[in-house]
Short mmCIF file of C-alpha atoms and ligand atoms in Angstrom, two decimals:
data_model
loop_
_atom_site.label_atom_id
_atom_site.label_comp_id
_atom_site.label_asym_id
_atom_site.label_seq_id
_atom_site.Cartn_x
_atom_site.Cartn_y
_atom_site.Cartn_z
CA MET A 1 173.89 37.51 160.73
CA ALA A 2 175.74 36.51 156.94
CA GLU A 3 173.65 36.74 153.93
CA ARG A 4 172.12 32.96 152.96
CA ARG A 5 173.30 31.52 149.85
CA VAL A 6 169.47 30.09 148.09
CA VAL A 7 170.25 28.71 144.85
CA ILE A 8 167.16 27.95 142.39
CA ILE A 9 167.29 25.33 139.77
CA GLY A 10 164.96 26.26 136.95
CA ALA A 11 163.52 29.76 135.95
CA GLY A 12 160.38 28.53 135.08
CA PRO A 13 156.99 29.49 136.83
CA ALA A 14 157.61 27.23 139.73
CA GLY A 15 161.43 28.89 140.25
CA LEU A 16 160.81 32.65 139.47
CA THR A 17 157.60 32.38 141.83
CA ALA A 18 160.05 31.14 144.44
CA ALA A 19 162.83 33.85 144.16
CA TYR A 20 160.33 36.51 143.41
CA GLU A 21 157.99 35.33 147.10
CA PHE A 22 161.98 34.65 148.50
CA ALA A 23 162.45 38.78 147.64
CA LYS A 24 159.15 40.24 149.59
CA HIS A 25 160.66 38.57 152.72
CA GLY A 26 163.58 40.56 151.99
CA TRP A 27 166.28 37.67 150.13
CA LYS A 28 168.60 37.09 147.30
CA ALA A 29 168.70 34.12 145.59
CA THR A 30 170.59 32.87 142.26
CA VAL A 31 168.43 31.16 139.97
CA LEU A 32 170.16 28.99 137.82
CA GLU A 33 168.50 27.98 133.61
CA ALA A 34 169.82 25.86 131.37
CA ASP A 35 167.80 27.77 129.00
CA ALA A 36 167.99 31.37 126.82
CA GLN A 37 164.65 32.44 128.19
CA VAL A 38 162.43 32.58 130.97
CA GLY A 39 159.96 30.43 131.91
CA GLY A 40 160.02 27.07 130.87
CA LEU A 41 156.84 25.53 129.68
CA ALA A 42 155.09 28.21 129.68
CA ARG A 43 157.72 30.61 128.09
CA THR A 44 156.71 32.62 124.42
CA VAL A 45 158.86 32.55 121.81
CA GLN A 46 159.23 34.40 118.81
CA TYR A 47 160.08 34.31 114.89
CA ARG A 48 159.45 37.01 113.60
CA GLY A 49 157.44 39.25 115.17
CA PHE A 50 155.02 35.96 115.36
CA ARG A 51 154.90 35.37 118.61
CA PHE A 52 153.47 31.62 120.09
CA ASP A 53 153.18 29.37 123.48
CA LEU A 54 154.10 25.82 123.45
CA GLY A 55 150.30 25.00 123.57
CA GLY A 56 148.62 27.88 124.90
CA HIS A 57 148.69 28.67 128.70
CA ARG A 58 144.99 29.57 130.01
CA PHE A 59 145.38 31.37 133.34
CA PHE A 60 142.91 29.84 135.72
CA SER A 61 143.42 29.30 139.25
CA LYS A 62 140.92 28.31 142.04
CA SER A 63 143.66 29.78 144.25
CA GLN A 64 142.36 33.26 144.86
CA GLU A 65 146.61 34.24 145.71
CA ILE A 66 147.81 33.04 143.21
CA GLU A 67 145.31 34.87 141.25
CA ASP A 68 145.86 37.81 142.51
CA LEU A 69 150.11 37.09 142.43
CA TRP A 70 149.50 37.22 138.88
CA GLN A 71 147.48 41.25 138.97
CA GLU A 72 150.22 42.26 140.75
CA ILE A 73 152.98 41.17 138.52
CA LEU A 74 150.88 41.97 135.01
CA GLY A 75 148.06 44.28 136.22
CA PRO A 76 146.27 45.70 133.70
CA GLU A 77 148.01 42.90 130.73
CA MET A 78 146.33 40.61 131.90
CA ILE A 79 143.58 40.55 129.43
CA GLU A 80 140.45 38.72 129.74
CA ARG A 81 139.30 36.49 126.74
CA PRO A 82 136.54 34.75 125.52
CA ARG A 83 136.85 30.47 125.15
CA LEU A 84 136.14 28.50 122.44
CA SER A 85 137.36 24.85 121.32
CA ARG A 86 136.07 22.08 119.55
CA ILE A 87 136.82 18.39 118.84
CA TYR A 88 137.95 17.15 115.29
CA TYR A 89 136.36 13.80 114.94
CA ARG A 90 136.19 12.20 111.15
CA ASN A 91 135.08 15.60 109.90
CA ARG A 92 132.85 16.99 112.22
CA PHE A 93 133.31 19.08 114.72
CA PHE A 94 132.14 19.01 118.21
CA TYR A 95 131.87 21.42 120.84
CA TYR A 96 133.66 20.67 124.31
CA PRO A 97 132.76 21.18 126.54
CA LEU A 98 129.62 19.09 125.04
CA LYS A 99 126.23 20.64 123.52
CA PRO A 100 124.19 17.75 123.12
CA MET A 101 122.44 18.92 120.01
CA ASN A 102 126.01 19.42 118.55
CA ALA A 103 126.16 15.67 119.25
CA LEU A 104 123.56 14.28 118.17
CA ILE A 105 123.00 15.68 114.61
CA ASN A 106 127.11 15.08 114.27
CA MET A 107 127.26 11.30 115.66
CA GLY A 108 123.43 10.83 113.82
CA LEU A 109 120.78 9.43 115.16
CA PHE A 110 121.77 5.26 114.53
CA ASN A 111 125.56 5.88 115.96
CA ALA A 112 124.77 7.44 119.08
CA SER A 113 122.32 5.71 119.69
CA ALA A 114 124.84 3.03 119.39
CA CYS A 115 126.74 4.88 121.98
CA MET A 116 123.60 4.39 124.14
CA ALA A 117 123.66 0.65 123.78
CA SER A 118 127.53 -0.09 124.90
CA TYR A 119 127.06 2.97 127.65
CA ALA A 120 123.85 0.12 128.38
CA MET A 121 125.86 -2.25 127.93
CA ALA A 122 129.10 -1.13 130.18
CA ARG A 123 126.99 0.02 133.30
CA LEU A 124 125.35 -3.29 133.54
CA LYS A 125 128.20 -6.09 132.76
CA PRO A 126 131.16 -4.34 133.75
CA ILE A 127 134.71 -4.62 134.24
CA ALA A 128 135.13 -6.22 137.56
CA GLN A 129 138.43 -4.88 138.29
CA GLU A 130 139.61 -1.48 136.65
CA THR A 131 143.33 -1.32 136.02
CA ASN A 132 143.60 0.59 133.98
CA PHE A 133 142.58 3.84 131.46
CA GLU A 134 141.04 1.69 128.34
CA GLU A 135 138.90 -0.33 131.71
CA TRP A 136 137.87 2.49 133.90
CA VAL A 137 136.65 4.73 131.03
CA THR A 138 134.65 1.90 129.37
CA ASN A 139 133.03 1.49 132.18
CA ARG A 140 132.23 4.86 132.81
CA PHE A 141 131.12 5.55 128.84
CA GLY A 142 130.75 2.32 127.41
CA ARG A 143 133.41 1.39 124.52
CA ARG A 144 132.15 3.33 121.34
CA LEU A 145 132.83 6.30 123.22
CA TYR A 146 135.85 5.93 124.65
CA GLN A 147 137.05 4.61 121.18
CA MET A 148 135.90 7.86 119.78
CA PHE A 149 136.45 10.36 122.27
CA PHE A 150 139.07 8.87 124.62
CA LYS A 151 141.19 6.14 122.75
CA THR A 152 143.01 8.22 120.11
CA TYR A 153 143.92 11.20 121.31
CA THR A 154 144.97 10.01 124.51
CA GLU A 155 147.30 7.52 122.35
CA LYS A 156 148.56 10.48 120.68
CA VAL A 157 149.64 12.41 123.42
CA TRP A 158 151.00 9.60 125.88
CA GLY A 159 152.29 7.06 122.88
CA ILE A 160 151.45 4.80 124.62
CA PRO A 161 148.29 1.75 124.90
CA CYS A 162 145.51 2.54 126.98
CA THR A 163 145.73 -0.36 128.77
CA GLU A 164 149.23 0.07 129.64
CA ILE A 165 148.14 3.86 131.33
CA GLY A 166 146.64 3.43 134.87
CA ALA A 167 143.43 3.25 136.08
CA ASP A 168 144.29 6.15 138.87
CA TRP A 169 145.93 7.92 136.39
CA ALA A 170 141.70 8.20 134.17
CA ALA A 171 140.30 8.44 138.29
CA GLN A 172 142.16 11.49 139.02
CA ARG A 173 141.35 13.10 135.64
CA ILE A 174 138.02 11.91 134.86
CA LYS A 175 136.84 12.48 138.66
CA GLY A 176 133.49 12.68 138.84
CA LEU A 177 132.53 11.97 135.51
CA ASP A 178 130.50 9.61 133.65
CA LEU A 179 128.39 9.60 130.71
CA LEU A 180 125.03 10.40 132.81
CA THR A 181 126.66 13.16 134.99
CA ALA A 182 128.68 14.66 131.31
CA VAL A 183 124.72 15.19 129.53
CA LYS A 184 123.07 16.28 132.69
CA ASN A 185 125.80 19.19 132.47
CA ALA A 186 125.59 19.54 128.83
CA PHE A 187 121.39 20.23 129.89
CA PHE A 188 121.67 21.55 132.92
CA GLY A 189 124.60 23.58 133.71
CA GLN A 190 127.17 22.25 136.45
CA LYS A 191 125.64 22.96 139.36
CA LYS A 192 129.17 22.46 142.00
CA GLY A 193 130.80 25.26 141.99
CA GLY A 194 128.90 26.59 138.87
CA ALA A 195 130.16 30.06 138.63
CA VAL A 196 133.99 29.01 138.47
CA VAL A 197 133.35 26.42 136.18
CA LYS A 198 131.41 29.45 134.10
CA THR A 199 133.98 31.54 133.99
CA LEU A 200 136.88 28.24 133.27
CA ILE A 201 134.44 27.34 129.99
CA ASP A 202 133.07 30.63 129.07
CA SER A 203 136.08 32.69 128.95
CA PHE A 204 139.96 33.03 130.87
CA ARG A 205 142.63 35.21 131.91
CA TYR A 206 145.87 35.26 129.34
CA PRO A 207 148.74 37.52 129.03
CA ARG A 208 148.32 39.78 125.86
CA LEU A 209 151.80 38.68 125.23
CA GLY A 210 151.99 35.09 125.79
CA PRO A 211 152.54 33.89 129.16
CA GLY A 212 156.26 34.52 128.83
CA GLN A 213 155.51 38.10 128.95
CA MET A 214 154.19 36.98 132.56
CA TRP A 215 157.66 35.25 133.46
CA GLU A 216 159.87 38.07 131.53
CA ALA A 217 158.19 40.03 133.93
CA CYS A 218 158.22 38.16 136.67
CA ARG A 219 162.03 38.11 136.35
CA ASP A 220 163.30 41.40 135.65
CA ARG A 221 161.06 42.43 139.82
CA VAL A 222 163.10 39.52 140.59
CA ARG A 223 166.45 41.22 139.15
CA GLU A 224 165.69 44.89 140.61
CA LYS A 225 165.97 43.07 143.76
CA GLY A 226 168.63 41.26 143.93
CA THR A 227 168.47 38.28 142.86
CA ALA A 228 171.00 36.68 140.07
CA VAL A 229 169.06 35.29 136.83
CA VAL A 230 172.02 33.07 134.82
CA HIS A 231 171.31 31.82 131.67
CA GLY A 232 172.94 28.81 130.27
CA MET A 233 173.71 27.79 133.01
CA ASN A 234 172.63 23.89 133.15
CA VAL A 235 172.24 22.23 136.64
CA THR A 236 174.45 18.30 136.53
CA GLY A 237 174.70 17.76 139.74
CA LEU A 238 174.18 18.40 143.66
CA ARG A 239 177.10 17.85 145.84
CA ALA A 240 176.05 17.24 149.19
CA GLU A 241 177.59 16.75 152.92
CA GLY A 242 176.20 15.10 156.07
CA GLY A 243 172.30 15.37 154.72
CA ARG A 244 172.53 18.52 153.70
CA ILE A 245 173.09 20.09 149.67
CA VAL A 246 176.26 21.87 149.73
CA ALA A 247 176.58 23.23 146.30
CA VAL A 248 175.48 22.69 143.44
CA GLN A 249 176.86 21.66 140.00
CA ALA A 250 176.63 23.17 136.19
CA ALA A 251 177.55 22.99 133.17
CA ARG A 252 178.05 26.39 131.23
CA GLU A 253 177.21 26.26 127.26
CA ASP A 254 181.10 27.23 126.46
CA GLY A 255 181.55 23.84 128.74
CA GLY A 256 183.11 25.57 131.46
CA ARG A 257 181.62 24.14 134.92
CA GLU A 258 180.82 25.90 137.77
CA GLU A 259 179.79 25.64 141.45
CA PHE A 260 177.41 27.56 143.22
CA PRO A 261 177.53 26.73 147.28
CA CYS A 262 174.56 26.93 149.07
CA ASP A 263 172.39 26.79 152.23
CA TYR A 264 169.12 25.64 150.67
CA CYS A 265 169.08 24.61 146.95
CA ILE A 266 165.09 24.99 146.16
CA SER A 267 165.17 22.50 143.47
CA SER A 268 161.98 22.41 139.72
CA MET A 269 164.49 20.16 137.61
CA PRO A 270 163.38 17.24 135.77
CA LEU A 271 162.94 14.62 139.42
CA ARG A 272 165.64 11.97 137.61
CA ASP A 273 168.57 13.85 136.08
CA LEU A 274 168.26 15.47 139.82
CA VAL A 275 169.00 11.88 141.66
CA LEU A 276 170.65 10.92 139.09
CA GLY A 277 173.03 13.61 139.57
CA LEU A 278 172.94 12.89 143.26
CA ALA A 279 176.93 13.24 144.98
CA PRO A 280 177.44 11.08 146.85
CA GLY A 281 175.69 9.08 144.76
CA ALA A 282 171.42 7.70 146.00
CA PRO A 283 171.34 4.33 146.87
CA GLU A 284 171.27 2.16 144.09
CA GLU A 285 167.17 1.46 144.32
CA VAL A 286 166.56 4.99 144.27
CA ARG A 287 168.80 5.80 141.48
CA LYS A 288 167.09 2.88 139.45
CA ASP A 289 163.33 3.77 141.19
CA ALA A 290 164.47 7.20 138.98
CA ALA A 291 166.23 6.45 135.90
CA ASN A 292 162.72 4.38 135.08
CA LEU A 293 160.89 7.85 135.89
CA ARG A 294 159.39 8.94 131.98
CA TYR A 295 158.55 11.52 130.08
CA ARG A 296 156.84 12.61 127.06
CA ASP A 297 158.21 15.29 124.60
CA PHE A 298 156.41 17.62 122.54
CA LEU A 299 157.06 19.45 119.36
CA THR A 300 154.84 22.38 118.78
CA VAL A 301 154.19 23.32 114.56
CA ALA A 302 153.89 26.97 114.38
CA LEU A 303 152.60 28.52 110.84
CA ILE A 304 152.55 31.48 109.16
CA VAL A 305 149.05 31.81 107.57
CA GLU A 306 147.90 34.70 105.14
CA ARG A 307 145.05 34.91 106.36
CA GLU A 308 142.71 37.28 108.31
CA ASP A 309 140.12 34.93 109.82
CA LEU A 310 140.68 31.14 110.59
CA PHE A 311 138.25 30.14 112.23
CA PRO A 312 136.89 30.73 115.38
CA ASP A 313 138.07 28.49 118.37
CA ASN A 314 141.07 29.33 120.44
CA TRP A 315 141.97 25.29 119.85
CA ILE A 316 141.14 22.07 118.29
CA TYR A 317 141.62 18.86 120.03
CA VAL A 318 142.25 16.92 117.02
CA HIS A 319 141.12 13.16 117.57
CA SER A 320 141.07 11.90 113.53
CA PRO A 321 143.67 8.88 113.18
CA GLU A 322 144.25 10.02 109.26
CA VAL A 323 146.50 13.62 111.19
CA LYS A 324 149.67 13.28 113.61
CA VAL A 325 148.70 16.68 115.12
CA GLY A 326 147.10 16.29 118.07
CA ARG A 327 145.67 19.79 118.92
CA ILE A 328 145.65 22.67 116.94
CA GLN A 329 146.45 26.39 118.64
CA ASN A 330 145.10 29.88 116.69
CA PHE A 331 147.34 32.30 118.10
CA LYS A 332 145.22 35.54 117.39
CA GLN A 333 141.56 34.66 119.29
CA TRP A 334 144.13 33.88 122.06
CA SER A 335 145.15 37.42 121.73
CA PRO A 336 145.64 39.57 118.67
CA ASP A 337 148.68 41.10 119.58
CA LEU A 338 149.96 38.20 119.65
CA VAL A 339 149.55 38.28 115.64
CA PRO A 340 152.55 41.69 114.21
CA ASP A 341 150.04 41.92 111.06
CA PRO A 342 146.16 41.89 111.54
CA LYS A 343 145.83 40.92 107.66
CA ARG A 344 147.96 37.54 108.58
CA SER A 345 147.22 34.17 111.09
CA CYS A 346 149.25 32.10 113.00
CA LEU A 347 148.24 28.37 114.38
CA GLY A 348 150.44 26.02 116.40
CA LEU A 349 150.37 22.57 115.56
CA GLU A 350 151.72 20.38 118.69
CA TYR A 351 152.60 17.00 118.61
CA PHE A 352 152.95 14.32 121.30
CA VAL A 353 156.13 12.59 120.10
CA TRP A 354 159.17 10.65 121.80
CA GLU A 355 163.55 12.69 121.94
CA ASN A 356 164.43 11.36 119.38
CA ASP A 357 161.39 9.61 117.38
CA GLU A 358 161.62 9.82 113.60
CA LEU A 359 159.17 13.36 114.28
CA TRP A 360 162.10 14.17 116.74
CA LYS A 361 164.18 14.00 113.94
CA SER A 362 162.61 15.12 110.90
CA SER A 363 163.83 18.42 109.44
CA ASP A 364 162.10 21.95 110.40
CA ALA A 365 161.08 22.50 106.60
CA ASP A 366 159.42 19.16 106.36
CA LEU A 367 158.43 19.39 110.42
CA VAL A 368 156.20 22.21 108.41
CA ALA A 369 155.65 21.10 105.25
CA MET A 370 153.77 17.87 107.06
CA GLY A 371 151.71 20.83 109.03
CA THR A 372 150.72 22.48 106.55
CA ARG A 373 149.40 19.40 104.27
CA GLU A 374 147.88 17.77 107.94
CA VAL A 375 145.67 21.00 107.87
CA ALA A 376 144.89 21.51 105.17
CA ARG A 377 143.30 17.60 104.92
CA LEU A 378 141.67 19.07 107.51
CA LYS A 379 140.42 21.73 105.82
CA LEU A 380 141.74 24.28 108.12
CA VAL A 381 143.43 25.97 105.90
CA LYS A 382 144.70 25.86 102.02
CA GLU A 383 148.42 24.53 101.71
CA GLN A 384 148.91 27.77 99.41
CA ASP A 385 147.75 30.16 102.53
CA VAL A 386 150.35 28.69 104.45
CA SER A 387 153.94 31.26 103.83
CA ASP A 388 156.02 30.02 106.46
CA GLY A 389 156.33 27.63 110.14
CA ALA A 390 159.01 27.52 112.73
CA VAL A 391 159.32 24.94 114.47
CA THR A 392 160.13 24.46 118.21
CA ARG A 393 161.06 20.66 120.27
CA VAL A 394 160.30 20.95 123.82
CA LYS A 395 161.92 17.47 125.87
CA LYS A 396 160.56 15.89 129.00
CA ALA A 397 156.91 17.95 128.88
CA TYR A 398 154.72 15.71 130.12
CA PRO A 399 155.69 13.61 133.55
CA ILE A 400 153.78 10.41 132.84
CA TYR A 401 152.26 8.22 134.65
CA ASP A 402 152.81 4.90 133.97
CA THR A 403 152.05 1.91 135.77
CA GLY A 404 154.05 2.04 139.33
CA TYR A 405 155.01 4.76 139.08
CA GLN A 406 153.62 6.14 142.17
CA ASP A 407 155.31 3.78 144.11
CA ARG A 408 158.86 4.54 142.52
CA LEU A 409 157.88 8.66 143.27
CA ASP A 410 156.73 7.52 146.61
CA ARG A 411 160.73 6.02 147.65
CA ILE A 412 162.68 8.72 145.64
CA LYS A 413 160.31 11.00 147.62
CA ALA A 414 161.28 10.10 150.60
CA TYR A 415 164.78 9.68 149.58
CA VAL A 416 165.11 13.67 148.93
CA LYS A 417 163.07 14.62 151.39
CA THR A 418 166.19 13.24 154.10
CA PHE A 419 167.47 16.05 152.41
CA ALA A 420 167.11 18.75 154.76
CA ASN A 421 167.34 22.31 152.73
CA LEU A 422 167.01 20.44 149.45
CA HIS A 423 162.99 21.29 147.90
CA CYS A 424 161.68 19.99 145.41
CA ILE A 425 158.61 22.15 143.78
CA GLY A 426 156.83 22.27 140.44
CA ARG A 427 156.22 19.79 137.59
CA ASN A 428 158.73 18.14 136.84
CA GLY A 429 160.73 18.85 139.97
CA GLN A 430 157.94 16.96 141.84
CA HIS A 431 157.43 14.14 138.55
CA ARG A 432 153.63 16.00 138.98
CA TYR A 433 151.57 16.92 135.55
CA ASN A 434 150.11 19.65 136.45
CA ASN A 435 149.62 23.85 135.92
CA GLN A 436 151.49 26.59 136.58
CA ASP A 437 149.21 27.63 139.09
CA HIS A 438 149.96 23.47 141.27
CA SER A 439 153.51 24.94 140.01
CA MET A 440 153.77 28.08 142.19
CA ALA A 441 151.76 26.72 144.97
CA THR A 442 154.26 24.56 145.93
CA ALA A 443 157.37 27.50 145.61
CA LEU A 444 154.80 29.63 147.96
CA LEU A 445 155.10 27.17 150.42
CA ALA A 446 158.24 25.72 150.20
CA VAL A 447 160.38 29.49 150.28
CA ARG A 448 157.54 29.99 153.44
CA ASN A 449 158.96 27.44 154.99
CA ILE A 450 162.46 28.45 154.40
CA ALA A 451 162.91 32.28 155.29
CA GLN A 452 159.04 32.07 158.24
CA GLY A 453 159.99 28.04 159.50
CA ALA A 454 156.92 27.54 158.29
CA ALA A 455 156.13 23.26 158.34
CA TYR A 456 154.16 22.52 154.99
CA ASP A 457 154.48 19.57 152.67
CA PRO A 458 154.94 21.15 149.28
CA TRP A 459 154.94 17.87 148.26
CA ASN A 460 150.55 17.75 149.15
CA VAL A 461 149.82 20.53 147.53
CA ASN A 462 146.57 20.15 144.61
CA VAL A 463 147.04 15.95 145.21
CA ASP A 464 143.28 15.68 143.65
CA ALA A 465 144.32 17.86 141.12
CA GLU A 466 142.32 17.27 138.12
CA TYR A 467 144.03 18.56 134.56
CA HIS A 468 142.21 19.87 131.02
CA GLU A 469 145.79 21.04 128.92
CA ILE A 470 144.70 17.38 127.50
CA ALA A 471 142.27 15.64 129.57
CA GLN A 472 139.78 17.78 129.36
CA THR A 473 138.08 17.86 131.80
CA GLU A 474 138.33 20.90 134.10
CA ARG A 475 140.00 20.62 137.46
CA GLN A 476 139.83 21.58 140.90
CA ALA A 477 142.14 24.36 143.03
CA PRO A 478 145.05 23.84 144.44
CA THR A 479 144.74 23.40 147.90
CA TYR A 480 147.76 23.79 150.71
CA PRO A 481 148.03 21.18 152.57
CA LYS A 482 148.39 22.17 156.50
CA GLN A 483 151.04 23.12 158.21
CA ALA A 484 152.21 20.09 159.89
C1 FAD B 501 151.21 22.31 125.62
C2 FAD B 501 151.05 22.87 127.41
C3 FAD B 501 150.36 23.25 127.91
C4 FAD B 501 150.35 23.60 128.64
N1 FAD B 501 148.87 24.61 129.54
C5 FAD B 501 148.62 24.98 129.86
C6 FAD B 501 147.82 26.62 131.04
O1 FAD B 501 146.97 26.12 130.03
N2 FAD B 501 147.51 26.97 131.76
C7 FAD B 501 148.30 26.37 132.61
O2 FAD B 501 148.37 27.28 133.61
N3 FAD B 501 149.45 25.79 132.23
C8 FAD B 501 149.58 24.65 131.61
N4 FAD B 501 150.53 23.71 130.60
C9 FAD B 501 151.51 23.49 132.58
C10 FAD B 501 153.05 24.88 132.35
O3 FAD B 501 153.74 24.97 131.41
C11 FAD B 501 153.17 23.84 133.47
O4 FAD B 501 152.75 24.25 134.83
C12 FAD B 501 155.02 25.30 134.41
O5 FAD B 501 155.30 25.33 133.03
C13 FAD B 501 156.05 24.35 135.27
O6 FAD B 501 156.71 24.92 135.81
P1 FAD B 501 157.87 24.78 136.25
O7 FAD B 501 158.24 25.66 136.72
O8 FAD B 501 157.55 23.79 137.64
O9 FAD B 501 157.86 23.74 135.45
P2 FAD B 501 159.40 24.19 133.83
O10 FAD B 501 158.05 25.06 133.27
O11 FAD B 501 159.45 22.86 133.24
O12 FAD B 501 160.20 24.68 133.93
C14 FAD B 501 161.49 24.40 134.32
C15 FAD B 501 162.71 25.43 133.97
O13 FAD B 501 163.82 24.45 134.76
C16 FAD B 501 164.80 24.92 133.71
N5 FAD B 501 166.03 23.40 133.75
C17 FAD B 501 165.73 22.08 134.12
N6 FAD B 501 166.56 21.40 133.89
C18 FAD B 501 167.12 22.23 134.17
C19 FAD B 501 168.93 21.86 134.64
N7 FAD B 501 168.92 21.09 134.65
N8 FAD B 501 169.64 23.10 135.16
C20 FAD B 501 169.55 24.47 134.66
N9 FAD B 501 167.65 24.83 134.10
C21 FAD B 501 166.78 23.58 134.29
C22 FAD B 501 164.47 24.57 131.91
O14 FAD B 501 165.02 24.97 130.95
C23 FAD B 501 162.88 25.71 132.40
O15 FAD B 501 162.79 27.14 132.14
C24 FAD B 501 151.50 23.85 130.16
C25 FAD B 501 152.08 22.77 129.29
C26 FAD B 501 151.94 21.83 128.30
C27 FAD B 501 153.91 20.94 128.18
#
């Protein structure tokens, strides 16, 4: 039988997991990657010997298969790290997850009583129809706590008012949690799935040299098995004939164009770009739906600090509205080996932005200067201790769940599913605000459908997932759908 031509778009966790699973089935593939590095959003950037994530990446999955896969790829290079994360609000640190005494002391008796009264009000007179994030959270936590712990941070992250974020987003992210449950959990621990939740809270697994190490190792393994991972290939179009994708078109960095004929196409590129790049063109309404999918962009300012120890947290959520930074990573606490000199430290300041907004367009030097001022203002670091910095801009870091996105996504999904040999996987590939394990699970199922003739629906992996990279809630396992 002639060799089947498999083209995989994207060498992030989804694309590389697909290539890895194909290799296990004895299949080779061609992976097309626009960037010079593998790992996508989970890559590790290097600057003068310092290594940093684009936002810290915890490796956690309730799927044993995914945990085993990470172990299989990196073995003893996967380390276990203690976790501490706190919320910074009005010059005080609140433990996250909540610790009642700490919260009480920080708030003061008056403020804490006011929060309780506002919670009681919300329970007695809830907003009848919860249509947006603000209403959903207020009903469960009261207006005062919503304003303290949800509004500023959520709006920093998404760049739109909480009244424009759908209530279903909150329901998915903060599922099952209200003030009473949160307080009960803080006093008595979480009952459901106790062991796993405890592990998640107290420690996490992490590659010794950052998440990029995982994906670089995975790339090396698939290359050994004959798969090509081609960098600098920006996929711009997919050519279809008779309900199948017959070729993937890409623009090279030097301006040249290439076409890759295929029997199977697995895509982890953003769904919006994929649909708009289909030739012949998708129906007008599907194109319109795709054009209306939105993304939040992101940038990291890494600061090199001439201090051995800064603070014990792996990361700090910054709720204070007086600074723009949303979260601060302390990379040495993730793994001491991310920092080349034990006398120094490295912080990653996360800014949630729009591509081409004022921050995005600021020069690197201005961003490093702003980051330095902000950490000094938060009293985390002295300005004079920051000796250098580097900026990484990340497009389409977060697929946005704005009002109406689900209907748009359903219509797009129905259309892309009409192509028998096109398999959309991963975060932006499915417009799913996910973690690495979800992206990987979608890849495994897509490959099994192709190589084993299985009948999974990769779009249904982890439908109820909660996510904690931002929403600060713990999450559920990626559950695999039953075969149709
Ligand atoms: C700030 C932040 C913190 C996070 N924290 C965690 C965490 O703690 N734990 C965790 O598990 N997950 C975390 N995540 C999520 C994790 O990064 C993603 O789930 C994962 O990277 C998604 O993998 P993917 O392969 O689906 O997509 P991506 O990582 O986006 O990879 C897609 C790849 O496709 C390439 N590509 C895109 N378009 C094209 C094109 N047209 N042509 C060619 N190539 C293309 C991209 O360059 C990229 O390499 C975090 C994400 C962010 C942004």
